[in-house]
mmCIF file of C-alpha atoms in Angstrom:
data_model
loop_
_atom_site.group_PDB
_atom_site.id
_atom_site.type_symbol
_atom_site.label_atom_id
_atom_site.label_comp_id
_atom_site.label_asym_id
_atom_site.label_seq_id
_atom_site.Cartn_x
_atom_site.Cartn_y
_atom_site.Cartn_z
ATOM 1 C CA ARG N 1 236.420 192.854 -82.190
ATOM 2 C CA VAL N 2 234.733 194.076 -85.366
ATOM 3 C CA GLY N 3 233.412 191.210 -87.427
ATOM 4 C CA MET N 4 232.997 188.806 -84.502
ATOM 5 C CA VAL N 5 229.576 187.211 -84.148
ATOM 6 C CA ALA N 6 228.121 187.644 -80.672
ATOM 7 C CA SER N 7 227.797 184.277 -78.959
ATOM 8 C CA LYS N 8 224.313 183.098 -78.158
ATOM 9 C CA VAL N 9 223.097 182.642 -74.581
ATOM 10 C CA PRO N 10 223.045 178.920 -73.702
ATOM 11 C CA VAL N 11 219.735 177.709 -72.292
ATOM 12 C CA SER N 12 219.282 174.588 -70.183
ATOM 13 C CA ILE N 13 215.864 173.023 -69.616
ATOM 14 C CA LEU N 14 215.637 171.192 -66.301
ATOM 15 C CA THR N 15 212.897 168.598 -66.128
ATOM 16 C CA GLY N 16 211.955 165.499 -64.166
ATOM 17 C CA PHE N 17 208.897 164.108 -62.417
ATOM 18 C CA LEU N 18 207.532 165.557 -59.170
ATOM 19 C CA GLY N 19 209.962 165.132 -56.292
ATOM 20 C CA SER N 20 212.907 163.946 -58.357
ATOM 21 C CA GLY N 21 215.255 166.652 -57.032
ATOM 22 C CA LYS N 22 215.035 169.547 -59.515
ATOM 23 C CA THR N 23 214.840 172.323 -56.921
ATOM 24 C CA THR N 24 217.784 170.770 -55.060
ATOM 25 C CA LEU N 25 219.814 170.964 -58.287
ATOM 26 C CA VAL N 26 218.734 174.588 -58.773
ATOM 27 C CA ASN N 27 220.057 175.328 -55.289
ATOM 28 C CA HIS N 28 223.405 173.774 -56.197
ATOM 29 C CA ILE N 29 223.575 175.856 -59.365
ATOM 30 C CA LEU N 30 222.639 179.076 -57.560
ATOM 31 C CA THR N 31 225.038 178.609 -54.656
ATOM 32 C CA GLN N 32 228.159 176.962 -56.071
ATOM 33 C CA LYS N 33 231.057 179.278 -56.864
ATOM 34 C CA HIS N 34 231.156 178.631 -60.595
ATOM 35 C CA GLY N 35 231.647 182.260 -61.635
ATOM 36 C CA ARG N 36 228.640 182.269 -63.982
ATOM 37 C CA LYS N 37 225.631 184.542 -63.766
ATOM 38 C CA ILE N 38 222.635 182.347 -64.441
ATOM 39 C CA ALA N 39 219.034 183.486 -64.824
ATOM 40 C CA VAL N 40 216.523 180.981 -63.483
ATOM 41 C CA ILE N 41 212.949 180.716 -64.696
ATOM 42 C CA GLU N 42 211.135 178.561 -62.167
ATOM 43 C CA ASN N 43 207.679 177.056 -62.471
ATOM 44 C CA GLU N 44 205.450 175.212 -59.995
ATOM 45 C CA PHE N 45 202.366 173.066 -60.429
ATOM 46 C CA GLY N 46 200.131 174.112 -57.563
ATOM 47 C CA GLU N 47 198.076 177.044 -56.359
ATOM 48 C CA VAL N 48 200.385 177.937 -53.455
ATOM 49 C CA GLY N 49 204.010 178.846 -54.223
ATOM 50 C CA ILE N 50 206.479 176.817 -52.156
ATOM 51 C CA ASP N 51 209.658 176.562 -54.200
ATOM 52 C CA ASP N 52 210.487 180.253 -53.836
ATOM 53 C CA GLY N 53 210.874 179.469 -50.135
ATOM 54 C CA LEU N 54 212.915 176.337 -50.816
ATOM 55 C CA VAL N 55 215.290 177.940 -53.326
ATOM 56 C CA MET N 56 218.086 179.534 -51.320
ATOM 57 C CA GLU N 57 218.570 183.284 -51.317
ATOM 58 C CA THR N 58 221.256 184.365 -53.789
ATOM 59 C CA LYS N 59 222.101 187.339 -55.969
ATOM 60 C CA GLU N 60 220.666 185.519 -58.969
ATOM 61 C CA GLU N 61 217.396 186.805 -60.371
ATOM 62 C CA ILE N 62 214.730 184.128 -60.047
ATOM 63 C CA PHE N 63 211.521 184.319 -62.028
ATOM 64 C CA GLU N 64 208.746 182.263 -60.501
ATOM 65 C CA MET N 65 205.671 181.736 -62.656
ATOM 66 C CA ASN N 66 202.874 180.240 -60.613
ATOM 67 C CA ASN N 67 199.872 180.461 -62.926
ATOM 68 C CA GLY N 68 200.193 177.211 -64.849
ATOM 69 C CA CYS N 69 202.537 174.819 -66.595
ATOM 70 C CA ILE N 70 205.359 176.379 -68.631
ATOM 71 C CA CYS N 71 204.762 174.073 -71.559
ATOM 72 C CA CYS N 72 201.030 174.824 -71.798
ATOM 73 C CA THR N 73 199.143 177.951 -70.802
ATOM 74 C CA VAL N 74 202.153 180.087 -69.921
ATOM 75 C CA ARG N 75 204.239 179.574 -73.043
ATOM 76 C CA GLY N 76 203.485 183.164 -74.010
ATOM 77 C CA ASP N 77 204.666 184.175 -70.563
ATOM 78 C CA LEU N 78 207.871 182.191 -71.053
ATOM 79 C CA ILE N 79 208.598 184.036 -74.312
ATOM 80 C CA ARG N 80 207.892 187.397 -72.645
ATOM 81 C CA ILE N 81 210.205 186.654 -69.727
ATOM 82 C CA ILE N 82 213.033 185.459 -71.981
ATOM 83 C CA HIS N 83 212.660 188.633 -74.054
ATOM 84 C CA LYS N 84 212.928 190.650 -70.814
ATOM 85 C CA LEU N 85 216.050 188.741 -69.775
ATOM 86 C CA LEU N 86 217.721 189.240 -73.143
ATOM 87 C CA GLU N 87 216.998 192.972 -73.032
ATOM 88 C CA LYS N 88 218.924 193.135 -69.737
ATOM 89 C CA ALA N 89 221.831 191.340 -71.465
ATOM 90 C CA THR N 90 223.518 190.665 -68.136
ATOM 91 C CA PHE N 91 223.196 186.888 -67.999
ATOM 92 C CA GLU N 92 225.628 184.260 -69.200
ATOM 93 C CA ALA N 93 223.073 181.450 -69.162
ATOM 94 C CA ILE N 94 219.392 180.764 -68.648
ATOM 95 C CA LEU N 95 218.012 177.798 -66.720
ATOM 96 C CA ILE N 96 214.344 176.874 -67.023
ATOM 97 C CA GLU N 97 213.052 174.565 -64.306
ATOM 98 C CA THR N 98 209.801 173.030 -65.516
ATOM 99 C CA THR N 99 207.035 171.665 -63.342
ATOM 100 C CA GLY N 100 207.227 167.920 -62.707
ATOM 101 C CA LEU N 101 204.177 167.479 -64.931
ATOM 102 C CA ALA N 102 205.774 169.092 -67.971
ATOM 103 C CA ASP N 103 206.649 167.474 -71.271
ATOM 104 C CA PRO N 104 209.938 169.254 -72.146
ATOM 105 C CA ALA N 105 209.277 169.283 -75.899
ATOM 106 C CA PRO N 106 206.927 172.328 -76.028
ATOM 107 C CA VAL N 107 209.333 174.274 -73.799
ATOM 108 C CA ALA N 108 212.207 173.440 -76.148
ATOM 109 C CA GLN N 109 210.091 174.529 -79.138
ATOM 110 C CA THR N 110 210.220 178.101 -77.853
ATOM 111 C CA PHE N 111 213.843 178.383 -78.962
ATOM 112 C CA PHE N 112 213.031 177.488 -82.565
ATOM 113 C CA VAL N 113 209.675 179.187 -83.228
ATOM 114 C CA ASP N 114 210.376 182.699 -81.880
ATOM 115 C CA ASP N 115 212.743 184.514 -84.265
ATOM 116 C CA PHE N 116 214.143 186.975 -81.706
ATOM 117 C CA ILE N 117 214.865 184.246 -79.146
ATOM 118 C CA LYS N 118 216.296 181.987 -81.855
ATOM 119 C CA SER N 119 218.727 184.726 -82.848
ATOM 120 C CA LYS N 120 219.878 185.342 -79.271
ATOM 121 C CA CYS N 121 219.740 181.905 -77.598
ATOM 122 C CA GLU N 122 220.778 178.351 -78.233
ATOM 123 C CA LEU N 123 219.319 175.331 -76.517
ATOM 124 C CA ASP N 124 222.272 173.790 -74.694
ATOM 125 C CA ALA N 125 220.749 170.676 -73.125
ATOM 126 C CA ILE N 126 217.622 169.102 -71.704
ATOM 127 C CA ILE N 127 218.556 167.825 -68.248
ATOM 128 C CA THR N 128 216.203 165.256 -66.721
ATOM 129 C CA VAL N 129 216.413 164.438 -63.023
ATOM 130 C CA VAL N 130 215.213 160.909 -62.225
ATOM 131 C CA ASP N 131 214.145 159.609 -58.809
ATOM 132 C CA SER N 132 215.793 156.166 -58.720
ATOM 133 C CA LYS N 133 213.357 154.895 -56.103
ATOM 134 C CA HIS N 134 210.126 155.733 -57.947
ATOM 135 C CA ILE N 135 210.903 156.189 -61.663
ATOM 136 C CA ILE N 136 209.864 152.701 -62.836
ATOM 137 C CA GLN N 137 206.506 153.111 -61.086
ATOM 138 C CA HIS N 138 205.931 156.344 -63.036
ATOM 139 C CA LEU N 139 207.159 154.956 -66.360
ATOM 140 C CA ASP N 140 204.748 152.028 -65.986
ATOM 141 C CA GLU N 141 201.721 154.135 -65.073
ATOM 142 C CA GLU N 142 198.825 153.642 -67.474
ATOM 143 C CA LYS N 143 197.299 156.890 -68.704
ATOM 144 C CA PRO N 144 193.887 157.616 -70.246
ATOM 145 C CA GLU N 145 193.712 157.366 -74.026
ATOM 146 C CA GLY N 146 195.403 160.329 -75.710
ATOM 147 C CA VAL N 147 197.219 161.426 -72.543
ATOM 148 C CA GLU N 148 200.998 161.234 -72.601
ATOM 149 C CA ASN N 149 203.109 159.756 -69.832
ATOM 150 C CA GLU N 150 205.195 162.755 -68.754
ATOM 151 C CA SER N 151 207.924 160.601 -67.206
ATOM 152 C CA VAL N 152 208.471 158.737 -70.471
ATOM 153 C CA GLU N 153 208.615 162.014 -72.422
ATOM 154 C CA GLN N 154 211.078 163.520 -69.935
ATOM 155 C CA VAL N 155 213.439 160.554 -70.268
ATOM 156 C CA ALA N 156 213.029 160.298 -74.043
ATOM 157 C CA PHE N 157 213.956 163.940 -74.737
ATOM 158 C CA ALA N 158 216.850 164.125 -72.243
ATOM 159 C CA ASP N 159 220.403 164.938 -73.292
ATOM 160 C CA LYS N 160 221.661 164.405 -69.740
ATOM 161 C CA ILE N 161 219.958 162.203 -67.132
ATOM 162 C CA LEU N 162 220.751 162.653 -63.456
ATOM 163 C CA LEU N 163 220.049 159.305 -61.810
ATOM 164 C CA ASN N 164 219.300 160.831 -58.421
ATOM 165 C CA LYS N 165 218.673 159.355 -54.966
ATOM 166 C CA ILE N 166 220.877 156.343 -55.694
ATOM 167 C CA ASP N 167 221.367 156.044 -51.924
ATOM 168 C CA LEU N 168 217.746 154.818 -51.712
ATOM 169 C CA VAL N 169 218.207 151.786 -53.996
ATOM 170 C CA ASP N 170 220.478 148.749 -53.995
ATOM 171 C CA GLU N 171 222.735 147.720 -56.893
ATOM 172 C CA GLU N 172 220.144 145.371 -58.432
ATOM 173 C CA GLU N 173 217.413 148.026 -58.337
ATOM 174 C CA LYS N 174 219.803 150.574 -59.842
ATOM 175 C CA LYS N 175 220.687 148.161 -62.639
ATOM 176 C CA GLN N 176 216.982 147.664 -63.448
ATOM 177 C CA VAL N 177 216.408 151.436 -63.519
ATOM 178 C CA ILE N 178 219.369 152.020 -65.870
ATOM 179 C CA GLU N 179 218.195 149.237 -68.187
ATOM 180 C CA ARG N 180 214.722 150.756 -68.292
ATOM 181 C CA ILE N 181 216.033 154.258 -68.997
ATOM 182 C CA THR N 182 218.346 153.094 -71.796
ATOM 183 C CA SER N 183 215.470 151.167 -73.393
ATOM 184 C CA ILE N 184 213.801 154.577 -73.856
ATOM 185 C CA ASN N 185 216.874 156.743 -74.512
ATOM 186 C CA GLN N 186 220.183 155.186 -75.554
ATOM 187 C CA VAL N 187 222.122 158.388 -76.224
ATOM 188 C CA ALA N 188 221.722 160.489 -73.074
ATOM 189 C CA GLU N 189 224.599 160.404 -70.604
ATOM 190 C CA ILE N 190 223.473 158.954 -67.251
ATOM 191 C CA ILE N 191 225.100 160.625 -64.239
ATOM 192 C CA GLU N 192 224.570 159.027 -60.824
ATOM 193 C CA THR N 193 223.869 161.510 -58.016
ATOM 194 C CA THR N 194 222.738 161.872 -54.419
ATOM 195 C CA GLN N 195 220.943 165.076 -53.407
ATOM 196 C CA SER N 196 221.301 166.175 -57.080
ATOM 197 C CA ASN N 197 224.958 166.962 -56.404
ATOM 198 C CA VAL N 198 226.741 167.091 -59.754
ATOM 199 C CA ASP N 199 229.794 168.740 -61.294
ATOM 200 C CA LEU N 200 228.205 171.633 -63.191
ATOM 201 C CA ASP N 201 230.695 171.244 -66.043
ATOM 202 C CA ARG N 202 228.915 167.965 -66.852
ATOM 203 C CA VAL N 203 225.483 169.580 -67.261
ATOM 204 C CA LEU N 204 225.903 173.281 -68.158
ATOM 205 C CA ASN N 205 227.325 174.693 -71.409
ATOM 206 C CA VAL N 206 227.760 171.169 -72.777
ATOM 207 C CA LYS N 207 226.223 171.747 -76.246
ATOM 208 C CA ALA N 208 224.398 168.431 -75.990
ATOM 209 C CA PHE N 209 221.049 169.278 -77.626
ATOM 210 C CA ASP N 210 220.734 167.855 -81.143
ATOM 211 C CA LEU N 211 217.692 169.028 -83.097
ATOM 212 C CA LYS N 212 218.283 166.433 -85.811
ATOM 213 C CA ARG N 213 218.082 163.585 -83.274
ATOM 214 C CA VAL N 214 214.895 165.039 -81.762
ATOM 215 C CA LEU N 215 213.218 165.306 -85.163
ATOM 216 C CA GLU N 216 214.072 161.660 -85.824
ATOM 217 C CA THR N 217 212.291 160.792 -82.554
ATOM 218 C CA ASP N 218 209.379 163.217 -83.004
ATOM 219 C CA ASP N 219 208.894 164.638 -86.496
ATOM 220 C CA GLY N 220 206.172 166.945 -85.157
ATOM 221 C CA PHE N 221 208.547 168.584 -82.686
ATOM 222 C CA LEU N 222 208.440 172.002 -84.379
ATOM 223 C CA ASP N 223 204.648 171.923 -84.834
ATOM 224 C CA ILE N 224 203.445 174.459 -82.273
ATOM 225 C CA ASP N 225 199.843 173.336 -82.729
ATOM 226 C CA GLN N 226 200.612 169.744 -81.785
ATOM 227 C CA GLU N 227 198.202 168.517 -79.090
ATOM 228 C CA HIS N 228 199.570 168.229 -75.574
ATOM 229 C CA MET N 229 197.283 166.680 -72.972
ATOM 230 C CA HIS N 230 197.929 166.395 -69.243
ATOM 231 C CA ASP N 231 196.369 163.731 -67.063
ATOM 232 C CA GLN N 232 193.370 165.582 -65.627
ATOM 233 C CA SER N 233 193.122 163.137 -62.709
ATOM 234 C CA VAL N 234 196.284 164.707 -61.247
ATOM 235 C CA THR N 235 195.421 167.790 -59.202
ATOM 236 C CA SER N 236 197.000 169.944 -56.537
ATOM 237 C CA VAL N 237 195.686 171.153 -53.193
ATOM 238 C CA GLY N 238 197.312 174.213 -51.654
ATOM 239 C CA ILE N 239 196.904 175.207 -48.021
ATOM 240 C CA GLU N 240 197.975 178.594 -46.663
ATOM 241 C CA VAL N 241 197.137 179.246 -42.999
ATOM 242 C CA GLU N 242 198.644 181.557 -40.406
ATOM 243 C CA GLY N 243 199.402 180.052 -37.010
ATOM 244 C CA GLU N 244 201.763 177.744 -35.146
ATOM 245 C CA LEU N 245 201.594 173.967 -35.259
ATOM 246 C CA ASP N 246 201.562 171.268 -32.612
ATOM 247 C CA GLU N 247 204.607 169.251 -33.673
ATOM 248 C CA ARG N 248 203.313 165.928 -32.338
ATOM 249 C CA LYS N 249 199.918 166.257 -34.062
ATOM 250 C CA LEU N 250 201.588 167.399 -37.284
ATOM 251 C CA ASN N 251 203.958 164.432 -37.394
ATOM 252 C CA MET N 252 201.150 161.974 -36.647
ATOM 253 C CA TRP N 253 198.950 163.444 -39.388
ATOM 254 C CA LEU N 254 201.687 163.550 -42.040
ATOM 255 C CA SER N 255 202.858 160.019 -41.230
ATOM 256 C CA THR N 256 199.311 158.648 -41.436
ATOM 257 C CA LEU N 257 198.614 160.583 -44.644
ATOM 258 C CA LEU N 258 201.700 159.263 -46.437
ATOM 259 C CA GLN N 259 201.110 155.705 -45.250
ATOM 260 C CA GLU N 260 197.462 155.674 -46.389
ATOM 261 C CA LYS N 261 197.642 157.877 -49.502
ATOM 262 C CA GLY N 262 201.325 157.502 -50.449
ATOM 263 C CA PRO N 263 200.912 155.524 -53.698
ATOM 264 C CA GLU N 264 198.672 158.249 -55.184
ATOM 265 C CA LEU N 265 200.412 161.194 -53.504
ATOM 266 C CA PHE N 266 203.149 162.083 -55.997
ATOM 267 C CA ARG N 267 204.518 165.090 -54.150
ATOM 268 C CA SER N 268 203.993 166.970 -50.913
ATOM 269 C CA LYS N 269 205.977 169.884 -49.581
ATOM 270 C CA GLY N 270 205.568 172.753 -47.183
ATOM 271 C CA LEU N 271 207.003 175.598 -45.144
ATOM 272 C CA LEU N 272 205.856 175.304 -41.540
ATOM 273 C CA ALA N 273 205.846 177.202 -38.236
ATOM 274 C CA ILE N 274 206.233 174.943 -35.183
ATOM 275 C CA GLU N 275 204.979 176.106 -31.802
ATOM 276 C CA GLY N 276 207.707 177.527 -29.570
ATOM 277 C CA SER N 277 210.426 177.545 -32.243
ATOM 278 C CA PRO N 278 211.950 180.513 -34.110
ATOM 279 C CA HIS N 279 212.971 178.165 -36.939
ATOM 280 C CA ARG N 280 211.183 177.755 -40.250
ATOM 281 C CA TYR N 281 210.575 174.060 -40.969
ATOM 282 C CA VAL N 282 210.679 172.548 -44.455
ATOM 283 C CA PHE N 283 208.632 169.433 -45.132
ATOM 284 C CA GLN N 284 209.292 167.300 -48.226
ATOM 285 C CA GLY N 285 207.463 164.160 -49.282
ATOM 286 C CA VAL N 286 207.576 161.863 -52.327
ATOM 287 C CA HIS N 287 204.972 159.101 -52.202
ATOM 288 C CA MET N 288 205.522 157.419 -48.810
ATOM 289 C CA LEU N 289 208.952 158.947 -48.130
ATOM 290 C CA MET N 290 209.083 162.032 -45.919
ATOM 291 C CA SER N 291 211.777 164.325 -44.560
ATOM 292 C CA MET N 292 211.654 167.349 -42.266
ATOM 293 C CA ALA N 293 214.427 169.909 -41.815
ATOM 294 C CA SER N 294 214.625 173.395 -40.355
ATOM 295 C CA SER N 295 216.456 176.690 -40.640
ATOM 296 C CA GLY N 296 218.161 175.659 -37.387
ATOM 297 C CA GLU N 297 219.896 173.001 -39.484
ATOM 298 C CA GLY N 298 220.845 175.486 -42.193
ATOM 299 C CA VAL N 299 217.851 174.849 -44.482
ATOM 300 C CA GLY N 300 216.232 178.183 -45.332
ATOM 301 C CA LYS N 301 216.058 181.064 -42.852
ATOM 302 C CA ASP N 302 214.432 181.684 -39.468
ATOM 303 C CA TRP N 303 211.154 183.544 -39.125
ATOM 304 C CA ALA N 304 211.892 187.268 -38.891
ATOM 305 C CA GLU N 305 210.795 189.151 -35.785
ATOM 306 C CA GLY N 306 207.191 190.253 -36.267
ATOM 307 C CA GLU N 307 206.810 188.230 -39.485
ATOM 308 C CA PRO N 308 203.380 186.563 -39.830
ATOM 309 C CA ARG N 309 203.884 182.812 -39.373
ATOM 310 C CA VAL N 310 202.078 181.594 -42.462
ATOM 311 C CA ASN N 311 202.209 177.855 -43.128
ATOM 312 C CA LYS N 312 202.208 176.850 -46.793
ATOM 313 C CA LEU N 313 201.639 173.310 -48.026
ATOM 314 C CA VAL N 314 201.096 171.777 -51.452
ATOM 315 C CA PHE N 315 199.925 168.249 -52.186
ATOM 316 C CA ILE N 316 199.999 166.898 -55.761
ATOM 317 C CA GLY N 317 198.469 163.568 -56.675
ATOM 318 C CA LYS N 318 195.378 161.637 -57.649
ATOM 319 C CA ASN N 319 192.001 161.566 -55.890
ATOM 320 C CA LEU N 320 192.918 164.298 -53.412
ATOM 321 C CA ASP N 321 190.185 165.310 -50.963
ATOM 322 C CA ARG N 322 190.658 169.054 -50.429
ATOM 323 C CA LYS N 323 188.233 169.412 -47.535
ATOM 324 C CA GLU N 324 189.701 166.460 -45.655
ATOM 325 C CA LEU N 325 193.268 167.784 -46.077
ATOM 326 C CA GLU N 326 192.261 171.263 -44.925
ATOM 327 C CA ARG N 327 190.314 169.904 -41.944
ATOM 328 C CA ASN N 328 193.105 167.596 -40.773
ATOM 329 C CA PHE N 329 195.744 170.304 -41.125
ATOM 330 C CA ALA N 330 193.580 172.790 -39.206
ATOM 331 C CA ALA N 331 193.458 170.277 -36.336
ATOM 332 C CA CYS N 332 197.260 170.646 -36.010
ATOM 333 C CA ILE N 333 197.069 174.409 -35.406
ATOM 334 C CA VAL N 334 197.693 175.393 -31.769
ATOM 335 C CA LYS N 335 194.724 177.277 -30.342
ATOM 336 C CA THR N 336 196.589 178.808 -27.366
ATOM 337 C CA LYS N 337 200.207 179.697 -28.071
ATOM 338 C CA LYS N 338 203.102 178.997 -25.735
ATOM 339 C CA PRO N 339 205.836 181.669 -25.568
ATOM 340 C CA ARG N 340 208.524 181.000 -28.184
ATOM 341 C CA LYS N 341 212.131 180.416 -27.223
ATOM 342 C CA ASP N 342 213.103 183.703 -28.845
ATOM 343 C CA GLU N 343 210.516 185.527 -26.724
ATOM 344 C CA CYS N 344 211.714 184.178 -23.337
#
């Protein structure tokens, strides 16, 4: 009707440390029948893109930016992409999944410092996904002088906190985690989840972001020149190799790697081709915990006929030895292929 003010597009910022379950939540949002058309801006820390293969195929339009952290070098890119989305004017909401090494504050700033975006969008909520099993370890990590602890920042700025993976902790451990979180942020609603499964009405279009509260916590929030330093000791190693893998050798290598390097290996994930199988395998690791699933179990899709079987892995952590990782993975590649089951 004439005289009505057009409603602004609600924007949710999804954050949380590496391996907490953000991509799993994105999959829920993109596949549940909620009747909303949501644009997803998705960002990875790592030189090889994996999450585009982990995010399920849907009719949603997914923007993957793989050239740096949203809150640092690609902020200009973020503004450009949001402008592009708003020009399409076909989305009811925007979801920005940040890398696990992102402080959400600079991402949130975007919606207050760009006049066009400010006129078209409103920040709905900062949603932080927390890994119940490992969060205290990350909150306690000592950083070099001047370097922020991303996990602390992610909890502090949250409007909604998904306490995920509660099936991996007992009641006493869960109580300790909740006490620690509330010592940092007393106002965010804590929602307990497994596999990031949550009623979307509790996290989307909730109008939970409060700029006044944020400014009380961080009076420099709107200062776009405020320094933002990442821990430079955290790096990523990406491996991208065509070929099929010896399943036994692969399992032995990954198990040994996580046992020996687990404390410093924040996140590992990959899309893998196993010898003799038409299925695409998905490997996920957080510290010393590992899981493997396949398209045969409904995770992702099979390799297409004639499709190059390119394995992609990303490891994120401290003191990573690139050459050693590449050499040990290469040793898992089958030199002489057996016929696959779909070729028999």
